[in-house]
Amino acid sequence: MTARILVVDDLPANVKLLEAKLTAEYYDVVTASGGEEALEVAAGSRPDIVLLDVMMPGIDGFETCRRLRADPKLAHLPVVMVTALSDVEDRVRGLEAGADDFLTKPVKDIALFSRVRSLIRLKTAMDELRLRQDTSAQLGISDSSLDNEKAVEGANVLLVDDHRGNVEKIARAADAGSYKLDVSTDAGAIEDTLAQTAYDLAIINLNLKGADGLRVASQIRSNEVSRGLPIIIISEEDDTERVAKALDLGVNDYLVRPIDANELTARIRTQIRRKRYQDQLRLHYRDSLNLALTDELTGLHNRRYFDVHFAAQREHSEESGKPIAILMMDIDRFKNVNDTYGHPVGDDVLKEIAQRLKMSVRQFDMVARIGGEE
């Protein structure tokens, strides 16, 4: 999966190193030497991901990230901060500024490429949903305004962990953030657990005592019910290869033990907010699709849906040799109803007839309004 990557660093040697690594993997690389230039390049070249150095003259990486997030056209651009800083406070500060993740210098190839692939997949999916939303808005069948800052309170979080220290720390974070936390120590019952509750986030210990954390993450991703559920894994500091594997499997984020409470809270909030925004996009798309295929007044299928459905039914009838029946109805003297009692009453008549028709046919029959009183 190729993509355009913006590399931002005030040291030419660092830029050249990352550029060489990414170009060798067939990514299209654009560069900037500072925060102001990065904002201009991002607006002009529309990259798919930004690798952003933190310590730069002028505006630093934190401020650059905040400005990217403030621009509606760039607000959803994945940002990875590349820094020599390893202090937890700096990671939390970066997350609050809108960063998606961090890479620590010197950057390891396996961490770099796995994180890039993961975020590009996420951006591709989000871009498609936003494109559908924009199309629906242009057609006038959906609201163009969406709340990107979804509230995170009341979320359902599933923790799959048998490490007591992790459970206690995450439970405290859940209480502070007003999340509902369910703890599962039985990885084998994960599918039953997911079937019982609609979760907003799953947190999985990569090093479970009685199961393989990667296998649990894979099960969640392959389950139709939980395929879109964001996943955070908990790993050990030296478990880079398994973290990279997890990201390739579709895991969204990771925490390294010992877990810092502030970083944990920030990452949970980021994932839940993103999940709820994606859910909102999907819901708007589903509603707009229904509007496009449904007659607004009567709730029946419209002419567009009828034409496609009838063509498919006719083809099926010809192939199977089974007959189909069509009843064409036109309400006589309907114009007199509108002229005598007014259009609102005429609308009520149409709605009542539509309801009676729907109640009078079988479940697999179809009633459609193909125009006016027809």
Short mmCIF file of C-alpha atoms in Angstrom, two decimals:
data_model
loop_
_atom_site.label_atom_id
_atom_site.label_comp_id
_atom_site.label_asym_id
_atom_site.label_seq_id
_atom_site.Cartn_x
_atom_site.Cartn_y
_atom_site.Cartn_z
CA MET A 1 0.00 0.00 0.00
CA THR A 2 1.76 3.14 -1.22
CA ALA A 3 1.18 6.63 0.17
CA ARG A 4 2.61 10.15 0.32
CA ILE A 5 4.49 10.85 3.54
CA LEU A 6 5.54 14.27 4.79
CA VAL A 7 8.81 14.19 6.79
CA VAL A 8 9.38 17.27 8.97
CA ASP A 9 12.73 17.89 10.70
CA ASP A 10 15.08 20.87 10.99
CA LEU A 11 18.16 18.61 10.67
CA PRO A 12 18.86 17.69 7.02
CA ALA A 13 20.62 14.45 8.03
CA ASN A 14 17.48 13.18 9.81
CA VAL A 15 15.30 14.10 6.84
CA LYS A 16 17.61 12.32 4.39
CA LEU A 17 17.71 9.18 6.54
CA LEU A 18 13.92 8.86 6.82
CA GLU A 19 13.46 9.83 3.18
CA ALA A 20 15.86 7.08 2.06
CA LYS A 21 14.17 4.43 4.21
CA LEU A 22 10.67 5.32 3.05
CA THR A 23 11.59 5.74 -0.60
CA ALA A 24 13.17 2.27 -0.56
CA GLU A 25 9.73 0.95 0.47
CA TYR A 26 8.15 2.78 -2.50
CA TYR A 27 6.51 5.58 -0.54
CA ASP A 28 6.28 9.04 -2.09
CA VAL A 29 8.15 11.39 0.27
CA VAL A 30 7.84 15.16 0.61
CA THR A 31 9.86 17.12 3.16
CA ALA A 32 9.82 20.27 5.26
CA SER A 33 12.48 21.79 7.53
CA GLY A 34 10.20 23.45 10.07
CA GLY A 35 6.68 23.81 11.40
CA GLU A 36 5.57 26.74 9.24
CA GLU A 37 6.87 25.08 6.08
CA ALA A 38 5.22 21.80 7.12
CA LEU A 39 1.82 23.50 7.30
CA GLU A 40 2.29 24.95 3.81
CA VAL A 41 3.49 21.66 2.32
CA ALA A 42 0.66 19.71 3.99
CA ALA A 43 -1.93 22.11 2.57
CA GLY A 44 -0.41 21.95 -0.90
CA SER A 45 0.60 18.30 -1.32
CA ARG A 46 -2.09 16.62 0.84
CA PRO A 47 0.08 13.84 2.33
CA ASP A 48 -1.38 10.65 3.80
CA ILE A 49 0.71 10.78 6.97
CA VAL A 50 3.12 13.19 8.70
CA LEU A 51 6.33 12.21 10.50
CA LEU A 52 6.89 15.25 12.66
CA ASP A 53 9.97 16.12 14.70
CA VAL A 54 9.17 17.61 18.11
CA MET A 55 12.17 19.84 18.83
CA MET A 56 12.36 22.48 16.07
CA PRO A 57 13.10 26.22 16.02
CA GLY A 58 10.13 28.51 15.51
CA ILE A 59 6.97 26.55 16.20
CA ASP A 60 7.73 23.13 17.66
CA GLY A 61 6.11 19.82 16.81
CA PHE A 62 3.37 20.18 19.43
CA GLU A 63 2.21 23.53 18.07
CA THR A 64 2.51 22.31 14.47
CA CYS A 65 0.29 19.35 15.32
CA ARG A 66 -2.28 21.59 16.98
CA ARG A 67 -2.44 23.81 13.89
CA LEU A 68 -2.86 20.80 11.62
CA ARG A 69 -5.77 19.64 13.76
CA ALA A 70 -7.32 23.13 13.65
CA ASP A 71 -7.45 23.10 9.83
CA PRO A 72 -10.67 21.34 8.71
CA LYS A 73 -8.94 20.06 5.55
CA LEU A 74 -6.03 18.56 7.50
CA ALA A 75 -7.71 17.69 10.81
CA HIS A 76 -7.83 13.95 10.07
CA LEU A 77 -4.26 13.67 8.80
CA PRO A 78 -2.38 11.01 10.85
CA VAL A 79 0.57 12.52 12.72
CA VAL A 80 3.47 10.55 14.20
CA MET A 81 5.87 12.55 16.33
CA VAL A 82 9.51 11.59 15.94
CA THR A 83 11.54 12.58 18.97
CA ALA A 84 14.52 11.82 21.13
CA LEU A 85 12.33 12.57 24.13
CA SER A 86 11.06 9.55 26.01
CA ASP A 87 9.42 11.37 28.93
CA VAL A 88 5.82 10.29 29.53
CA GLU A 89 4.74 13.91 30.02
CA ASP A 90 5.89 14.72 26.49
CA ARG A 91 3.92 11.78 25.06
CA VAL A 92 0.79 12.92 26.90
CA ARG A 93 1.36 16.47 25.70
CA GLY A 94 1.68 15.18 22.14
CA LEU A 95 -1.51 13.11 22.41
CA GLU A 96 -3.39 16.12 23.72
CA ALA A 97 -2.08 18.13 20.77
CA GLY A 98 -3.56 15.50 18.44
CA ALA A 99 -0.65 13.16 17.68
CA ASP A 100 -1.55 9.57 16.78
CA ASP A 101 1.71 7.99 17.92
CA PHE A 102 5.41 8.44 18.62
CA LEU A 103 8.67 7.08 17.26
CA THR A 104 11.80 7.45 19.36
CA LYS A 105 15.15 8.29 17.78
CA PRO A 106 17.04 6.41 16.54
CA VAL A 107 14.01 5.12 14.64
CA LYS A 108 13.84 1.35 14.22
CA ASP A 109 12.71 0.19 10.79
CA ILE A 110 10.24 -2.37 12.08
CA ALA A 111 8.50 0.21 14.27
CA LEU A 112 8.52 2.82 11.51
CA PHE A 113 6.99 0.68 8.76
CA SER A 114 4.42 -1.09 10.93
CA ARG A 115 3.14 2.20 12.32
CA VAL A 116 3.06 3.81 8.87
CA ARG A 117 1.10 0.88 7.37
CA SER A 118 -1.36 0.88 10.26
CA LEU A 119 -2.12 4.60 10.07
CA ILE A 120 -2.40 4.59 6.29
CA ARG A 121 -5.02 1.82 6.47
CA LEU A 122 -6.93 3.88 9.01
CA LYS A 123 -6.76 7.04 6.91
CA THR A 124 -7.89 5.19 3.76
CA ALA A 125 -10.98 3.88 5.54
CA MET A 126 -11.80 7.26 7.08
CA ASP A 127 -11.32 9.09 3.77
CA GLU A 128 -13.80 6.76 2.07
CA LEU A 129 -16.41 7.32 4.77
CA ARG A 130 -15.94 11.10 4.64
CA LEU A 131 -16.17 11.06 0.84
CA ARG A 132 -19.51 9.24 1.01
CA GLN A 133 -20.69 11.71 3.63
CA ASP A 134 -19.67 14.68 1.47
CA THR A 135 -21.43 13.19 -1.57
CA SER A 136 -24.63 12.70 0.42
CA ALA A 137 -24.41 16.28 1.70
CA GLN A 138 -23.97 17.64 -1.85
CA LEU A 139 -27.05 15.70 -2.95
CA GLY A 140 -28.97 17.29 -0.10
CA ILE A 141 -29.79 14.00 1.61
CA SER A 142 -27.48 14.34 4.60
CA ASP A 143 -26.15 17.01 6.93
CA SER A 144 -22.61 18.07 6.04
CA SER A 145 -21.73 18.97 9.64
CA LEU A 146 -20.30 16.24 11.84
CA ASP A 147 -19.03 16.52 15.39
CA ASN A 148 -15.38 15.45 15.38
CA GLU A 149 -15.07 16.01 19.14
CA LYS A 150 -17.39 13.25 20.26
CA ALA A 151 -17.88 12.85 24.01
CA VAL A 152 -16.20 9.78 25.48
CA GLU A 153 -18.14 9.43 28.73
CA GLY A 154 -20.28 6.34 29.17
CA ALA A 155 -18.19 4.21 26.81
CA ASN A 156 -18.02 0.44 27.22
CA VAL A 157 -14.42 -0.79 27.49
CA LEU A 158 -13.40 -4.45 27.47
CA LEU A 159 -10.13 -5.38 29.18
CA VAL A 160 -8.67 -8.81 28.41
CA ASP A 161 -5.96 -9.22 31.03
CA ASP A 162 -4.92 -11.54 33.83
CA HIS A 163 -2.25 -9.21 35.26
CA ARG A 164 -3.61 -7.75 38.50
CA GLY A 165 -1.56 -4.55 38.38
CA ASN A 166 -2.80 -3.70 34.88
CA VAL A 167 -6.40 -4.39 35.82
CA GLU A 168 -6.27 -2.15 38.88
CA LYS A 169 -4.62 0.74 37.02
CA ILE A 170 -7.04 0.58 34.07
CA ALA A 171 -10.00 0.28 36.46
CA ARG A 172 -8.93 3.54 38.16
CA ALA A 173 -8.64 5.23 34.75
CA ALA A 174 -12.12 3.97 33.82
CA ASP A 175 -13.58 5.42 37.02
CA ALA A 176 -11.88 8.77 36.38
CA GLY A 177 -13.06 8.86 32.76
CA SER A 178 -16.60 7.63 33.47
CA TYR A 179 -16.16 4.52 31.32
CA LYS A 180 -17.81 1.20 32.02
CA LEU A 181 -15.08 -1.43 32.28
CA ASP A 182 -15.63 -5.17 31.82
CA VAL A 183 -12.67 -7.39 32.70
CA SER A 184 -12.22 -10.79 31.05
CA THR A 185 -9.53 -13.18 32.24
CA ASP A 186 -10.81 -15.95 29.95
CA ALA A 187 -9.52 -15.25 26.45
CA GLY A 188 -11.30 -18.37 25.19
CA ALA A 189 -14.70 -16.80 25.85
CA ILE A 190 -13.98 -13.60 23.94
CA GLU A 191 -16.56 -14.20 21.19
CA ASP A 192 -19.35 -14.78 23.71
CA THR A 193 -18.31 -11.64 25.57
CA LEU A 194 -18.41 -9.54 22.40
CA ALA A 195 -21.85 -10.90 21.49
CA GLN A 196 -23.34 -9.73 24.77
CA THR A 197 -22.20 -6.08 24.83
CA ALA A 198 -21.48 -3.38 22.23
CA TYR A 199 -18.00 -2.15 23.17
CA ASP A 200 -16.28 1.09 22.20
CA LEU A 201 -12.74 -0.16 22.91
CA ALA A 202 -10.84 -3.34 23.71
CA ILE A 203 -7.59 -3.37 25.69
CA ILE A 204 -5.57 -6.59 25.48
CA ASN A 205 -2.48 -7.65 27.37
CA LEU A 206 -0.10 -9.02 24.76
CA ASN A 207 1.47 -11.31 27.35
CA LEU A 208 -1.47 -13.18 28.83
CA LYS A 209 -0.59 -16.12 31.05
CA GLY A 210 -3.07 -18.55 29.59
CA ALA A 211 -3.43 -17.36 25.99
CA ASP A 212 -1.77 -15.55 23.10
CA GLY A 213 -2.68 -11.86 23.09
CA LEU A 214 -2.08 -11.63 19.35
CA ARG A 215 -4.54 -14.47 18.81
CA VAL A 216 -7.16 -12.62 20.86
CA ALA A 217 -6.64 -9.46 18.79
CA SER A 218 -6.94 -11.52 15.60
CA GLN A 219 -10.22 -13.05 16.83
CA ILE A 220 -11.67 -9.59 17.48
CA ARG A 221 -10.65 -8.40 14.02
CA SER A 222 -12.08 -11.47 12.27
CA ASN A 223 -15.39 -11.35 14.17
CA GLU A 224 -18.04 -9.57 12.12
CA VAL A 225 -19.57 -8.00 15.24
CA SER A 226 -16.30 -6.47 16.46
CA ARG A 227 -14.40 -5.92 13.21
CA GLY A 228 -14.39 -2.14 13.63
CA LEU A 229 -13.67 -2.16 17.35
CA PRO A 230 -10.52 -0.18 18.24
CA ILE A 231 -7.88 -2.21 20.07
CA ILE A 232 -5.09 -1.08 22.37
CA ILE A 233 -2.50 -3.67 23.37
CA ILE A 234 -0.26 -3.67 26.45
CA SER A 235 3.30 -4.82 25.78
CA GLU A 236 6.72 -5.02 27.35
CA GLU A 237 9.33 -2.44 26.35
CA ASP A 238 11.49 -4.89 24.39
CA ASP A 239 8.59 -6.58 22.56
CA THR A 240 8.97 -4.51 19.39
CA GLU A 241 8.48 -7.33 16.89
CA ARG A 242 5.22 -8.53 18.43
CA VAL A 243 3.92 -4.96 18.63
CA ALA A 244 4.71 -4.54 14.93
CA LYS A 245 2.86 -7.79 14.20
CA ALA A 246 -0.11 -6.56 16.22
CA LEU A 247 -0.25 -3.32 14.22
CA ASP A 248 -0.18 -5.33 11.00
CA LEU A 249 -3.11 -7.38 12.31
CA GLY A 250 -5.11 -4.18 12.70
CA VAL A 251 -4.44 -3.18 16.31
CA ASN A 252 -4.87 0.58 16.65
CA ASP A 253 -2.50 1.53 19.46
CA TYR A 254 -0.25 0.18 22.19
CA LEU A 255 0.95 0.96 25.70
CA VAL A 256 4.28 -0.11 27.18
CA ARG A 257 4.58 -1.33 30.74
CA PRO A 258 4.89 0.13 33.30
CA ILE A 259 1.68 1.91 32.33
CA ASP A 260 1.47 5.62 33.04
CA ALA A 261 -2.04 6.61 34.13
CA ASN A 262 -2.09 9.92 32.23
CA GLU A 263 -0.88 8.35 28.99
CA LEU A 264 -3.40 5.52 29.42
CA THR A 265 -6.24 8.02 29.82
CA ALA A 266 -5.12 10.06 26.81
CA ARG A 267 -4.87 7.02 24.52
CA ILE A 268 -8.24 5.64 25.66
CA ARG A 269 -9.92 8.98 24.98
CA THR A 270 -8.33 9.23 21.53
CA GLN A 271 -9.52 5.79 20.46
CA ILE A 272 -13.05 6.14 21.83
CA ARG A 273 -13.47 9.59 20.26
CA ARG A 274 -12.27 8.25 16.90
CA LYS A 275 -14.59 5.22 17.14
CA ARG A 276 -17.62 7.37 17.85
CA TYR A 277 -16.75 9.70 14.97
CA GLN A 278 -16.48 6.70 12.62
CA ASP A 279 -19.80 5.36 13.90
CA GLN A 280 -21.36 8.74 13.20
CA LEU A 281 -20.01 8.73 9.65
CA ARG A 282 -21.36 5.22 9.02
CA LEU A 283 -24.75 6.09 10.48
CA HIS A 284 -25.04 9.20 8.31
CA TYR A 285 -24.10 7.17 5.25
CA ARG A 286 -26.67 4.48 6.05
CA ASP A 287 -29.37 7.08 6.64
CA SER A 288 -28.51 8.93 3.44
CA LEU A 289 -28.63 5.67 1.49
CA ASN A 290 -32.09 4.98 2.92
CA LEU A 291 -33.19 8.49 1.97
CA ALA A 292 -31.91 8.01 -1.57
CA LEU A 293 -33.97 4.85 -2.03
CA THR A 294 -37.10 5.71 -0.03
CA ASP A 295 -40.05 7.93 -0.79
CA GLU A 296 -40.00 10.58 1.92
CA LEU A 297 -43.76 11.03 2.16
CA THR A 298 -45.01 7.44 2.29
CA GLY A 299 -41.94 5.54 3.46
CA LEU A 300 -42.29 3.20 0.48
CA HIS A 301 -39.43 2.40 -1.89
CA ASN A 302 -39.04 5.02 -4.61
CA ARG A 303 -38.84 4.80 -8.40
CA ARG A 304 -35.05 4.48 -8.37
CA TYR A 305 -35.17 1.44 -6.10
CA PHE A 306 -38.10 -0.08 -8.01
CA ASP A 307 -36.30 0.09 -11.37
CA VAL A 308 -33.21 -1.72 -10.03
CA HIS A 309 -35.21 -4.25 -7.99
CA PHE A 310 -37.62 -5.07 -10.81
CA ALA A 311 -34.77 -5.58 -13.28
CA ALA A 312 -33.18 -8.08 -10.90
CA GLN A 313 -36.48 -9.85 -10.28
CA ARG A 314 -37.21 -10.11 -14.01
CA GLU A 315 -33.76 -11.58 -14.66
CA HIS A 316 -34.28 -14.10 -11.85
CA SER A 317 -37.71 -15.00 -13.24
CA GLU A 318 -36.30 -15.63 -16.71
CA GLU A 319 -33.50 -17.81 -15.34
CA SER A 320 -35.69 -19.83 -12.95
CA GLY A 321 -38.83 -20.04 -15.08
CA LYS A 322 -40.91 -18.90 -12.10
CA PRO A 323 -43.49 -16.18 -12.80
CA ILE A 324 -43.73 -12.82 -11.09
CA ALA A 325 -46.77 -10.60 -10.72
CA ILE A 326 -47.00 -6.82 -10.88
CA LEU A 327 -50.02 -4.77 -9.80
CA MET A 328 -50.02 -1.19 -11.09
CA MET A 329 -52.30 1.15 -9.15
CA ASP A 330 -53.34 4.72 -9.89
CA ILE A 331 -55.65 6.55 -7.49
CA ASP A 332 -58.64 7.85 -9.46
CA ARG A 333 -59.72 11.47 -9.11
CA PHE A 334 -56.87 12.20 -6.71
CA LYS A 335 -56.56 15.73 -8.10
CA ASN A 336 -60.08 16.42 -6.80
CA VAL A 337 -58.92 15.52 -3.28
CA ASN A 338 -56.07 18.04 -3.45
CA ASP A 339 -58.26 20.72 -5.02
CA THR A 340 -61.13 20.25 -2.54
CA TYR A 341 -59.35 19.56 0.74
CA GLY A 342 -55.81 20.83 0.11
CA HIS A 343 -52.46 19.13 -0.43
CA PRO A 344 -51.84 18.29 3.26
CA VAL A 345 -54.99 16.16 3.24
CA GLY A 346 -53.93 14.64 -0.07
CA ASP A 347 -50.62 13.71 1.53
CA ASP A 348 -52.47 12.03 4.40
CA VAL A 349 -54.51 10.02 1.90
CA LEU A 350 -51.35 8.85 0.14
CA LYS A 351 -49.74 7.84 3.45
CA GLU A 352 -52.83 5.92 4.56
CA ILE A 353 -53.06 4.05 1.26
CA ALA A 354 -49.35 3.22 1.45
CA GLN A 355 -49.76 1.78 4.95
CA ARG A 356 -52.77 -0.31 3.93
CA LEU A 357 -50.89 -1.70 0.95
CA LYS A 358 -47.89 -2.63 3.11
CA MET A 359 -50.18 -4.42 5.57
CA SER A 360 -51.91 -6.31 2.76
CA VAL A 361 -48.90 -7.94 1.08
CA ARG A 362 -46.50 -10.68 2.10
CA GLN A 363 -43.19 -9.92 3.76
CA PHE A 364 -41.19 -10.66 0.62
CA ASP A 365 -43.45 -8.60 -1.66
CA MET A 366 -42.54 -5.01 -2.45
CA VAL A 367 -44.64 -1.85 -2.60
CA ALA A 368 -43.16 1.23 -4.27
CA ARG A 369 -44.32 4.73 -5.09
CA ILE A 370 -43.14 5.37 -8.61
CA GLY A 371 -44.59 8.87 -9.01
CA GLY A 372 -47.44 11.06 -7.82
CA GLU A 373 -50.40 8.84 -6.97
CA GLU A 374 -49.02 5.82 -8.89
#
